[in-house]
Coordinates of C-alpha atoms in Angstrom, one line a residue:
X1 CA 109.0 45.9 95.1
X2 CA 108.9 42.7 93.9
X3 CA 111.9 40.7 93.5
X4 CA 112.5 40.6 89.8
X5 CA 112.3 43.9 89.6
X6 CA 114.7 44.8 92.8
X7 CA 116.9 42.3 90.3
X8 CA 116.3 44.7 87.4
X9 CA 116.9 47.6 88.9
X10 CA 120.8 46.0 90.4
X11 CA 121.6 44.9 86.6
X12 CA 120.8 48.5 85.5
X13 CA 122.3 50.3 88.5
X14 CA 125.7 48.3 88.2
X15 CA 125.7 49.2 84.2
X16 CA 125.3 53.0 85.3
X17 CA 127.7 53.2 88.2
X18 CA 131.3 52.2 85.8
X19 CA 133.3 53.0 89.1
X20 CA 130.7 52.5 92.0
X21 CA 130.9 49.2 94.0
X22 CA 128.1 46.8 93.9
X23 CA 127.7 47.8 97.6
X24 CA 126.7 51.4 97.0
X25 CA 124.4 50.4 94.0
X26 CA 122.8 48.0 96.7
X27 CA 122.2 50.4 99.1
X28 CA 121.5 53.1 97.1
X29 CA 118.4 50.4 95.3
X30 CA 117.5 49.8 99.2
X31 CA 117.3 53.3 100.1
X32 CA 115.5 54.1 96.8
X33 CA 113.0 51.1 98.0
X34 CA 112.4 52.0 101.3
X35 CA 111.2 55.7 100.3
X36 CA 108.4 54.2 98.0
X37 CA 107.7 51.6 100.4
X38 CA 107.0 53.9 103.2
X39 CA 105.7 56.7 101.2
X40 CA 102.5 58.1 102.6
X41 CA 100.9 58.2 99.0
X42 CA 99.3 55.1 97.7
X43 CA 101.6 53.3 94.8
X44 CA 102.0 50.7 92.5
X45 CA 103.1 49.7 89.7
X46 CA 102.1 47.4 86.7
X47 CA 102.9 46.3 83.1
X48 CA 101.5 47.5 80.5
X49 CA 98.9 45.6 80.6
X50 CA 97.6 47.0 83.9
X51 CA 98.6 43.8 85.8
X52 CA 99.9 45.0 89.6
X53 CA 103.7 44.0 89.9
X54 CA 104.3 46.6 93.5
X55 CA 102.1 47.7 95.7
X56 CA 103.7 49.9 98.6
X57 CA 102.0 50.2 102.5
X58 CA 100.1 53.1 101.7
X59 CA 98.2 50.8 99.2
X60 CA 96.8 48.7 101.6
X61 CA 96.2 51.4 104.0
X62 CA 94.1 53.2 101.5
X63 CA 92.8 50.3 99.2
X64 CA 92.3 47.5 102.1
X65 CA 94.0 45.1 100.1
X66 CA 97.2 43.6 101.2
X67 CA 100.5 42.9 98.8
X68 CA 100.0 39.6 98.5
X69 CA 96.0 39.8 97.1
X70 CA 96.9 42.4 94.5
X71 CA 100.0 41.9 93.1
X72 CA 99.4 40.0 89.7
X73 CA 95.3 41.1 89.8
X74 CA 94.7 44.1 87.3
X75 CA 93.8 47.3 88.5
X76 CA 90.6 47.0 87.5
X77 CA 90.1 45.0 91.0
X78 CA 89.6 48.8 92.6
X79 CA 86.9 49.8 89.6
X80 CA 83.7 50.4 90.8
X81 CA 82.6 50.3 86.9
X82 CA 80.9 53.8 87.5
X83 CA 83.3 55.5 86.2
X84 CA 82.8 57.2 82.6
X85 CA 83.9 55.3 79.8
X86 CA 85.7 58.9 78.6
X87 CA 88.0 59.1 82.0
X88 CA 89.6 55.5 81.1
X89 CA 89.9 56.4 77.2
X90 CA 91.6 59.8 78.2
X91 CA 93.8 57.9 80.6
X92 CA 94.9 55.5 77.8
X93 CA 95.3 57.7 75.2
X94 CA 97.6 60.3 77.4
X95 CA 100.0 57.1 78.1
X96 CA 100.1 55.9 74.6
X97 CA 101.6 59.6 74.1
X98 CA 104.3 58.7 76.7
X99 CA 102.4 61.6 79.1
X100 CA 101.3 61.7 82.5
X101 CA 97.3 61.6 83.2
X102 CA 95.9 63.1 86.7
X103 CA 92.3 62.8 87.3
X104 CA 89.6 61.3 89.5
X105 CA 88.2 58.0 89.6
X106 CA 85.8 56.2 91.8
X107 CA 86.7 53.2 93.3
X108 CA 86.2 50.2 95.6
X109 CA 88.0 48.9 98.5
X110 CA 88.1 45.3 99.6
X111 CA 85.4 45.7 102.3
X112 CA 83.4 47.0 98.9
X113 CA 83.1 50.8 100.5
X114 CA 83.3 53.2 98.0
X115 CA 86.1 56.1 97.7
X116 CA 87.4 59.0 95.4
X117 CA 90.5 58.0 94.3
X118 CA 92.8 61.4 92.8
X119 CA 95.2 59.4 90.5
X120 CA 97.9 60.2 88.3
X121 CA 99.5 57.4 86.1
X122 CA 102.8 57.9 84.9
X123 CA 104.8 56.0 82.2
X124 CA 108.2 54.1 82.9
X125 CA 110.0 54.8 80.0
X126 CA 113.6 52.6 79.7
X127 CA 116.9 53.9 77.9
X128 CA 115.7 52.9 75.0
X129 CA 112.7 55.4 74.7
X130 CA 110.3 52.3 75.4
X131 CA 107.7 52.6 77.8
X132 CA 107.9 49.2 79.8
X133 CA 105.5 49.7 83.4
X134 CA 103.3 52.6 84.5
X135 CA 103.7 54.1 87.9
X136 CA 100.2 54.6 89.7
X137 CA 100.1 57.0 92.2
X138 CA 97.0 57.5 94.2
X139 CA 95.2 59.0 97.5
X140 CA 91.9 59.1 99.1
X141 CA 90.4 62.4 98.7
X142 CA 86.3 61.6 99.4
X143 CA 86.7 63.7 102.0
X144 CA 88.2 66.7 100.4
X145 CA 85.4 66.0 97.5
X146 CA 83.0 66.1 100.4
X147 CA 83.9 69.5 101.7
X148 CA 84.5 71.2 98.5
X149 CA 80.7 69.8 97.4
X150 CA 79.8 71.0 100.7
X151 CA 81.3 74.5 100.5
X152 CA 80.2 74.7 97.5
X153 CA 76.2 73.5 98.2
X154 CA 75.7 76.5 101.2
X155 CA 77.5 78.9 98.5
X156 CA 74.7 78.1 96.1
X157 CA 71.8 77.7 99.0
X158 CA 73.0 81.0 100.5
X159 CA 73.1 82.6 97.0
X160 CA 69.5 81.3 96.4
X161 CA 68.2 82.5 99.5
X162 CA 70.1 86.0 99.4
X163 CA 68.4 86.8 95.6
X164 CA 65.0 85.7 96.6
X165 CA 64.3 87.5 100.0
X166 CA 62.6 90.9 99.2
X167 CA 64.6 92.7 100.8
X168 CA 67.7 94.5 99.2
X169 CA 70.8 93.1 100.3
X170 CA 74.3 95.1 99.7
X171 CA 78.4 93.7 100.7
X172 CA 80.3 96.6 100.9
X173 CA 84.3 96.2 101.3
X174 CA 86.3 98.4 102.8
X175 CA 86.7 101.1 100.0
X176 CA 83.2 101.7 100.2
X177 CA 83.1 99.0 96.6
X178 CA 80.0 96.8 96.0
X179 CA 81.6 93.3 96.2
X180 CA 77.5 91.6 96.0
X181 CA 74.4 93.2 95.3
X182 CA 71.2 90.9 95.2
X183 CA 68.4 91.5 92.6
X184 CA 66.3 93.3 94.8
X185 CA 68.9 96.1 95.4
X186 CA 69.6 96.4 91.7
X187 CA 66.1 96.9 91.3
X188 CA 65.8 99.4 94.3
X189 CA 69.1 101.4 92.4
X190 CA 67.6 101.3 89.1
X191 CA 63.8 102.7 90.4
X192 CA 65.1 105.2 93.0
X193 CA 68.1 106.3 90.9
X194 CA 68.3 105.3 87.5
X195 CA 71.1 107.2 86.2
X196 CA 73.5 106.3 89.4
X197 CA 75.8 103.5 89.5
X198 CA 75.3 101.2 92.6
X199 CA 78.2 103.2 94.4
X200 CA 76.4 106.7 93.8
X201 CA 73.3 105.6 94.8
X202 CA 74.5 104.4 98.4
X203 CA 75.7 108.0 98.7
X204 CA 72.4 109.0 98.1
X205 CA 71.3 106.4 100.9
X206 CA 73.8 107.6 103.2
X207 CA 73.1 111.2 102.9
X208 CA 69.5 110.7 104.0
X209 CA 70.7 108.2 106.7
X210 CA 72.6 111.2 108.1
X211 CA 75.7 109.0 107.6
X212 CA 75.1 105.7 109.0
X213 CA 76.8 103.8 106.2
X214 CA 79.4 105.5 106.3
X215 CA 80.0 105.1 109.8
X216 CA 79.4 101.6 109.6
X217 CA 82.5 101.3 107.5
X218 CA 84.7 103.0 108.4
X219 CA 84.0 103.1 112.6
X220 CA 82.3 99.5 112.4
X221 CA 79.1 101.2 113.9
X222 CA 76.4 98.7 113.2
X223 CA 73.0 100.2 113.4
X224 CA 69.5 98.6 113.2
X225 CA 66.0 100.4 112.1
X226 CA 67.2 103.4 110.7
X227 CA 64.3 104.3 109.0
X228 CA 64.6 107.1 105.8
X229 CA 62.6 108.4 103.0
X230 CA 63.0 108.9 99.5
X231 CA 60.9 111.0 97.9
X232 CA 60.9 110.7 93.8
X233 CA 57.9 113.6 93.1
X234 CA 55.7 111.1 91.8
X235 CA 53.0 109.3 94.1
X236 CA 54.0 108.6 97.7
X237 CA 57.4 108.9 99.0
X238 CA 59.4 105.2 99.9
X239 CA 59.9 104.6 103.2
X240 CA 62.7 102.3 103.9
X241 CA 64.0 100.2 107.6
X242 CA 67.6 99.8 107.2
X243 CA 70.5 97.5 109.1
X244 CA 74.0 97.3 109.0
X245 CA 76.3 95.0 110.6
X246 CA 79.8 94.2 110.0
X247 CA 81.3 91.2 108.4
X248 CA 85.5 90.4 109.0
X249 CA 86.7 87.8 106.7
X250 CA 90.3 85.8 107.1
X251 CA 93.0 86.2 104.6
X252 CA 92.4 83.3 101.9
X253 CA 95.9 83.5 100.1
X254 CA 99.1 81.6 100.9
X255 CA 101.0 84.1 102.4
X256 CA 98.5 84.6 105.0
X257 CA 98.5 81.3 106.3
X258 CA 100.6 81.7 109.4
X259 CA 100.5 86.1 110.0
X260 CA 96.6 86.2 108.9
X261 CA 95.1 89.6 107.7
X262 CA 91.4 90.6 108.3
X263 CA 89.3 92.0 105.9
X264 CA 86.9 94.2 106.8
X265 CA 82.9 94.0 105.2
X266 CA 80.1 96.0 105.7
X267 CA 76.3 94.1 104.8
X268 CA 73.6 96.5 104.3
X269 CA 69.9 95.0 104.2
X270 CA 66.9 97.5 103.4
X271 CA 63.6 96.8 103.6
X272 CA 60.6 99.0 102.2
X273 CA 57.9 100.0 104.7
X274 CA 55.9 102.1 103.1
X275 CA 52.9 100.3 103.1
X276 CA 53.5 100.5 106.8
X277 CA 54.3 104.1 106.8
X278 CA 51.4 105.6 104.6
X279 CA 49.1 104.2 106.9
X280 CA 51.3 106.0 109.8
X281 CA 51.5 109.0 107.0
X282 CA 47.6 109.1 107.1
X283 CA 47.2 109.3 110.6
X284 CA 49.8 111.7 111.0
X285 CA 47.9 113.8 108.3
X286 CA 44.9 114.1 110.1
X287 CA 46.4 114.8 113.0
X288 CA 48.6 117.9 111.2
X289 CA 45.4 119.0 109.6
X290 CA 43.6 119.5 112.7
X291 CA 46.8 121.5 114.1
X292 CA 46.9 123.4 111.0
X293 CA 43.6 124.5 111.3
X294 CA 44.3 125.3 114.6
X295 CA 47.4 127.4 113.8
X296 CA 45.3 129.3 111.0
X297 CA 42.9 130.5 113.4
X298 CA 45.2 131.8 116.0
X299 CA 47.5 133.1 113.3
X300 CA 44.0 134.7 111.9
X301 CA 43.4 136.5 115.2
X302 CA 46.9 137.7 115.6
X303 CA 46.7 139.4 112.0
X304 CA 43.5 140.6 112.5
X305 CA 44.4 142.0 116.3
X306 CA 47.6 143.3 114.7
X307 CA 45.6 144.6 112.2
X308 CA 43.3 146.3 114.4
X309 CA 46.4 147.5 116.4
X310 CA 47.6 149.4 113.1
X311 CA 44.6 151.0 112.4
X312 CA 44.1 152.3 115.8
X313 CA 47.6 153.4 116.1
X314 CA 47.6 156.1 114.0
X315 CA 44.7 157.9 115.3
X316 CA 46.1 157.5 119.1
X317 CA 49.2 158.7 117.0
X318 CA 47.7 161.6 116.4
X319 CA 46.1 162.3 119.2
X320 CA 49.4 162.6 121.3
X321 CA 50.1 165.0 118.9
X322 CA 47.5 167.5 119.5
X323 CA 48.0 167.2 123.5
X324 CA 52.0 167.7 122.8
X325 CA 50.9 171.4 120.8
X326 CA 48.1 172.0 123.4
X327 CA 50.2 171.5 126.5
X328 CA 53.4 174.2 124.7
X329 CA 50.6 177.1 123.7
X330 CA 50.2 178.1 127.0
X331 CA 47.3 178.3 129.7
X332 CA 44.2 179.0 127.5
X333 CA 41.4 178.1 129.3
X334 CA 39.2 177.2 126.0
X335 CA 42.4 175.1 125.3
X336 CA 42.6 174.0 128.7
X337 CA 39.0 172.1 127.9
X338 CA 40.1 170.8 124.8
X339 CA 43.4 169.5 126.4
X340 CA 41.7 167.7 129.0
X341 CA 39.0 166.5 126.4
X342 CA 42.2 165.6 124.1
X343 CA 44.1 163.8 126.9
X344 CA 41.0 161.6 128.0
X345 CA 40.9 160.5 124.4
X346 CA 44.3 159.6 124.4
X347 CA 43.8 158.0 127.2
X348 CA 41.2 155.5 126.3
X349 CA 43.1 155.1 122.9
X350 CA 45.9 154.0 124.7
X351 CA 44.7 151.7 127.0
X352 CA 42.5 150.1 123.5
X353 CA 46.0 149.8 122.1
X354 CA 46.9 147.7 125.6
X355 CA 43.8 145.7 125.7
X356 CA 44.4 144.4 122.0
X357 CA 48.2 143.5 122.6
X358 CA 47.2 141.9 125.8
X359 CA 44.7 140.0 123.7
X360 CA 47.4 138.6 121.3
X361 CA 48.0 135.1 121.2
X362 CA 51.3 133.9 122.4
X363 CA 53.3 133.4 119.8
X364 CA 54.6 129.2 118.6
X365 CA 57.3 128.0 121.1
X366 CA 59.3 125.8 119.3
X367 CA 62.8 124.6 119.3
X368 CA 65.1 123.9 116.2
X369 CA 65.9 120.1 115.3
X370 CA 66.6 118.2 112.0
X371 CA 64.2 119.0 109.0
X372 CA 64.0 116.8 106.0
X373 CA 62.4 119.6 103.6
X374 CA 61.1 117.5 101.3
X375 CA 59.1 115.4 103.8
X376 CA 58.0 119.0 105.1
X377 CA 56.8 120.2 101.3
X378 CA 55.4 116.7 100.4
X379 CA 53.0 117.1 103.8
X380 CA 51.6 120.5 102.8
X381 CA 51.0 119.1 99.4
X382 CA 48.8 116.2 100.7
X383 CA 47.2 119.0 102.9
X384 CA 46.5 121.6 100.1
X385 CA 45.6 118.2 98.1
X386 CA 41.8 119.0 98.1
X387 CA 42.3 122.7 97.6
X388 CA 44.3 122.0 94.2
X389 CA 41.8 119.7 92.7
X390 CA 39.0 121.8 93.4
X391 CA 41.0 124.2 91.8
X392 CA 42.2 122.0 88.7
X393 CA 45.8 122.5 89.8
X394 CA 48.3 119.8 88.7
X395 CA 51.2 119.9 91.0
X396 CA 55.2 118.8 89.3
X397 CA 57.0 117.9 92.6
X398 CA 60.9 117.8 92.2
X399 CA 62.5 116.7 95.1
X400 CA 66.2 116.6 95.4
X401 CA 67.5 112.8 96.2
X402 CA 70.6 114.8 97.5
X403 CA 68.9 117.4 100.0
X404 CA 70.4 117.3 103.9
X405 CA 68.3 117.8 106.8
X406 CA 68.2 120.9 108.0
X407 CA 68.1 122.6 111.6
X408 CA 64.9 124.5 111.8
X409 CA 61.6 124.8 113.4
X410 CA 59.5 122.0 111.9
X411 CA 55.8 123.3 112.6
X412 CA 57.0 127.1 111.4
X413 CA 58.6 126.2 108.0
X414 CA 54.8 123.7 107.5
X415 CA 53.2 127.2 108.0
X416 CA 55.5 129.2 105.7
X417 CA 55.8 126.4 102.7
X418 CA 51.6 126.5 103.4
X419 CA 51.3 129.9 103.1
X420 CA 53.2 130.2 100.0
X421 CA 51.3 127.5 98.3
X422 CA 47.7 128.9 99.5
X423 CA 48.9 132.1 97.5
X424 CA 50.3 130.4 94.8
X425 CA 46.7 128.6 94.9
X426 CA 44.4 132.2 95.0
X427 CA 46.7 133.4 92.2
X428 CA 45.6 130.5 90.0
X429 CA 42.3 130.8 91.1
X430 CA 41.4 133.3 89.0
X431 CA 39.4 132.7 85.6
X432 CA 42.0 134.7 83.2
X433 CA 44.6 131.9 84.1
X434 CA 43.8 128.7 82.0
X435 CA 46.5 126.8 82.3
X436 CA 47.2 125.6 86.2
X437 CA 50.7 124.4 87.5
X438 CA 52.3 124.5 91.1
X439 CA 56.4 124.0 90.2
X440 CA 58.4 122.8 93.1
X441 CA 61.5 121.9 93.3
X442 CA 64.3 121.4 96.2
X443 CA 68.3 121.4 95.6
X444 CA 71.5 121.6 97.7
X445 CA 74.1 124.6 96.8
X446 CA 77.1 124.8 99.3
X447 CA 75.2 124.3 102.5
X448 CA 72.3 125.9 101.3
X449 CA 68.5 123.9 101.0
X450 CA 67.1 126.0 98.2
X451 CA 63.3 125.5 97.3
X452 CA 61.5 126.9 94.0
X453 CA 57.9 127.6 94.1
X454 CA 56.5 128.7 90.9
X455 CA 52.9 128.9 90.0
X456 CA 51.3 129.8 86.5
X457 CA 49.5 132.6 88.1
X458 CA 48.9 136.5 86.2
X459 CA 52.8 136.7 88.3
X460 CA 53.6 140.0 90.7
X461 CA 54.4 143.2 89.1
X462 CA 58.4 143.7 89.5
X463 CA 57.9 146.8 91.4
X464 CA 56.1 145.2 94.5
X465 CA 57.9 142.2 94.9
X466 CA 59.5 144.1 97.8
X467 CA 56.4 145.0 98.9
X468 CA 54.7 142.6 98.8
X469 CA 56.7 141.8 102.5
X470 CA 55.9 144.0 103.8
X471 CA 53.0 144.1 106.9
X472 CA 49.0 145.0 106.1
X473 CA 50.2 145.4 101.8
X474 CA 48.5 143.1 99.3
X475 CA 48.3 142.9 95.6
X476 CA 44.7 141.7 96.3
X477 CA 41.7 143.4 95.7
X478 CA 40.0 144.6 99.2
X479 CA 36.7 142.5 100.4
X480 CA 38.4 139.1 99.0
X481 CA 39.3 138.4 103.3
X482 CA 43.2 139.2 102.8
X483 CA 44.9 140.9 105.8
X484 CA 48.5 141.2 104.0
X485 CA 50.2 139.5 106.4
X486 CA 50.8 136.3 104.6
X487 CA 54.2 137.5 103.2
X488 CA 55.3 139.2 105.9
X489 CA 54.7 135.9 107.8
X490 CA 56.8 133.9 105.5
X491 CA 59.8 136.5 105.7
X492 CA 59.5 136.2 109.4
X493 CA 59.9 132.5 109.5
X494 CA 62.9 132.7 106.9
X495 CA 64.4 135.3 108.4
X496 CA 64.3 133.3 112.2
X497 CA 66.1 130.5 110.5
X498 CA 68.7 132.5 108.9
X499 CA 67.7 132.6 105.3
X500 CA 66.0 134.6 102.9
X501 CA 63.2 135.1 100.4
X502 CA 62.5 136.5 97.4
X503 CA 60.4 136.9 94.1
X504 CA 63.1 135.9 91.0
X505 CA 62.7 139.0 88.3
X506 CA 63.3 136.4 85.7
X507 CA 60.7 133.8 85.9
X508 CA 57.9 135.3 83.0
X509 CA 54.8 132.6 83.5
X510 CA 54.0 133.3 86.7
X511 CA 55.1 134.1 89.9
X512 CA 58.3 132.2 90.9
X513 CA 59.2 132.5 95.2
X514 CA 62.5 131.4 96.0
X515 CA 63.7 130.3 99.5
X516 CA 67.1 130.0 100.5
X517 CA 67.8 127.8 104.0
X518 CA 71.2 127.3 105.3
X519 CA 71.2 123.7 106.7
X520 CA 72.7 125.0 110.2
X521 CA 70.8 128.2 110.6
X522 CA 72.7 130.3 113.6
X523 CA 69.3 132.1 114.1

């Protein structure tokens, strides 16, 4: 401090301390010096006119100006005149109300580089309620300015480049809560499942990733290309490549300066490949056509072989029957002729019978794995796609967003859906029925995959919709190529995975099949 005022400050100490010797006010006024002298922060103070009267160390450290250059110079001597004209008339106007200002200013130091000065001014107010210096307090903080500008430029370049990447970008905290969601994901929620809140609808995700997310969360499993499908009914399914990776993040409160505390983050990233995947999806097509067609034939030959098979039976049937009644009547030798004429017969009938089972085609050898139903259904509609227009069939395709894979025989269930569509298709077919809708829809029940078929058909009389299962029966009329083994096929397949079929006795406009698959079938 200057001298005049260590002087001032004496006069007043010695008028406040009544019993305390000069001594003590003198040390207690060097003490009281010696902290603002060596104070790390920069200060000064000056009349009230701005003029500099003190000027500690930390002043020259920060300023470059010594003690002796500043003290009687305004403070204006550190204004780089770039400051607004509203920071120095909301500076004056707080001290005029006897009130502290804080507040940034930019200023100048003697070798004319420029730094951010955080200031706070504060009046000096004497016992008589006058204010008679202000007390400037100051530090550099460019470099905390820097940082903070910084930090705060790669928020908003990493915000910019996170919402304009197409792909849908998800930060998941630990309960599973959307903490940021870019506008591509918003979008993906609102097209794939409007009615869903962002939460929902990664539990839609997650259930046709077969739990990826959720063991990304909560085992910190990241995964990369997991590939799923979403199938809405309406034009080609999505097909979407997913990643996951796991983010931790420090503690950012106080209390977590010296014991930090991790939190835990889970970033999510789809991208749709379905362009990519309906050319694949074509491809694949053809190539299930061909083994389609395939399949039909030798599933033809083994109807028509079986069929063959039951219509020979019953005459070899009755044949052993004769010989059995022959051989107990005794030794007539007119019977004996007829016997032995009987029993060659039987013979030959029999080794037919052989001959045709040994002609059979071996039956599909196929083992169970996961079955997404929906993919299954929306494959046998592109197949049967031709088949329906030719027959001005429109086709409403409801698939479940919620449906689980299954564990099944993929190549069997194609045949069954495929057979229950080609009849759904022949009952349309005919020129009574005007009006020509396939109905399909899939649903979950308690680890059940339940699928409706309904067609607008003239519908199944209630009294054969058990029969209609049964081998070599059909509701068809004879000469239109139908072996009745199309049903019976279909409760075969159903029956290997565990489930069952049936006709529903309520559905009036139509026919309406219903199959129920457990997801792990124990068949």
């Amino acid at each position: 401090m200057s001298k005049n005022l260590q002087v001032e400050s004496q006069e007043a100490g010695n008028e406040e301390a009544g019993g305390v010797s000069v001594n003590e006010t003198l040390l207690n006024d060097e003490v009281f010096f010696q902290a603002v002298e060596h104070c790390p922060v920069a200060i000064s103070i000056t009349d009230l006119k701005a003029n500099i009267l003190y000027a500690n160390r930390a002043f020259t450290q920060v300023t470059g100006y010594s003690k002796e250059e500043v003290v009687g110079k305004n403070e204006s001597i550190l204004s780089n005149h770039t400051t607004p004209r509203l920071v120095y008339q909301a500076l004056w106007g707080r001290l005029a109300q006897q009130r502290s200002w804080t507040g940034m200013l930019l200023n100048r130091r003697k070798d004319q580089s420029l730094y951010l000065a955080e200031l706070m001014v504060a009046p000096v107010i004497d016992e008589h309620n006058k204010t008679v210096h202000y007390l400037g307090m100051h530090r550099d903080s460019t470099e905390v300015h820097e940082l903070e500008q910084k930090v705060l430029n790669q928020k908003l370049m990493i915000e910019a480049v996170v919402n304009s990447v197409p792909s849908a970008m998800v930060l998941l905290n630990e309960s599973g809560r959307v903490v940021l969601a870019n506008p591509s994901f918003k979008a993906l929620a609102r097209e794939l499942a409007p009615d869903e809140p962002l939460e929902s609808f990664l539990e839609v995700l997650d259930l046709n990733m077969e739990g990826c997310i959720k063991s990304l969360m909560e085992d910190r499993k990241c995964f990369d290309g997991a590939e799923l499908s979403i199938d809405l009914g309406g034009g080609s399914p999505k097909w979407f490549s997913c990643f996951g990776t796991c983010i931790d993040v420090k503690n950012e409160s106080a209390d977590g300066f010296f014991e930090q505390v991790i939190s835990h983050y889970s970033l999510l990233m789809i991208n749709d490949v379905s362009s990519l995947r309906r050319r694949q999806q074509e491809t694949h097509l053809n190539s299930l056509k061909a083994l389609m067609t395939e399949e039909d034939m030798v599933q033809g030959m083994r109807e028509t072989v079986n069929g063959a098979i039951h219509q020979l039976q019953g005459p070899v049937n009755l044949l052993s029957a004769a010989v059995n009644i022959l051989q107990r009547r005794g030794e007539d030798k007119q019977d004996e002729a007829v016997l032995s004429a009987l029993e060659e017969a039987l013979l030959a009938g029999q080794q037919a019978l052989d001959n045709l089972e040994e002609s059979l085609p071996a039956p599909l050898q196929e083992t169970k794995q996961p079955v997404n139903i929906n993919q299954l259904i929306r494959e046998v509609i592109s197949i049967a796609a031709e088949k329906l227009l030719a027959q001005g069939i429109t086709v409403e395709w409801n698939p479940s967003l919620r449906l689980p894979a299954l564990i099944g025989r993929e190549r069997r269930l194609r045949s069954m859906f495929k057979q229950i569509f080609d009849n759904a298709i022949d009952a349309m077919s005919e020129r009574s029925v005007k009006e020509r809708e396939l109905t399909i829809v899939t649903r979950s029940e308690k680890e059940m995959v339940i699928i409706e078929i309904s067609d607008s058909g003239p519908g199944i009389p209630a009294d054969m919709h058990v029969k209609v299962f049964q081998p070599f029966f059909s509701t068809k009329i004879s000469g239109q190529g139908c072996r009745g083994m199309g049903l019976p096929m279909v409760q075969e397949i159903v029956s290997d995975h565990s489930g069952t079929v049936y006709i529903d006795p309520t559905y009036r406009n139509g026919c309406r099949v219903i199959v129920q698959l457990p997801v792990t079938s124990a068949g």
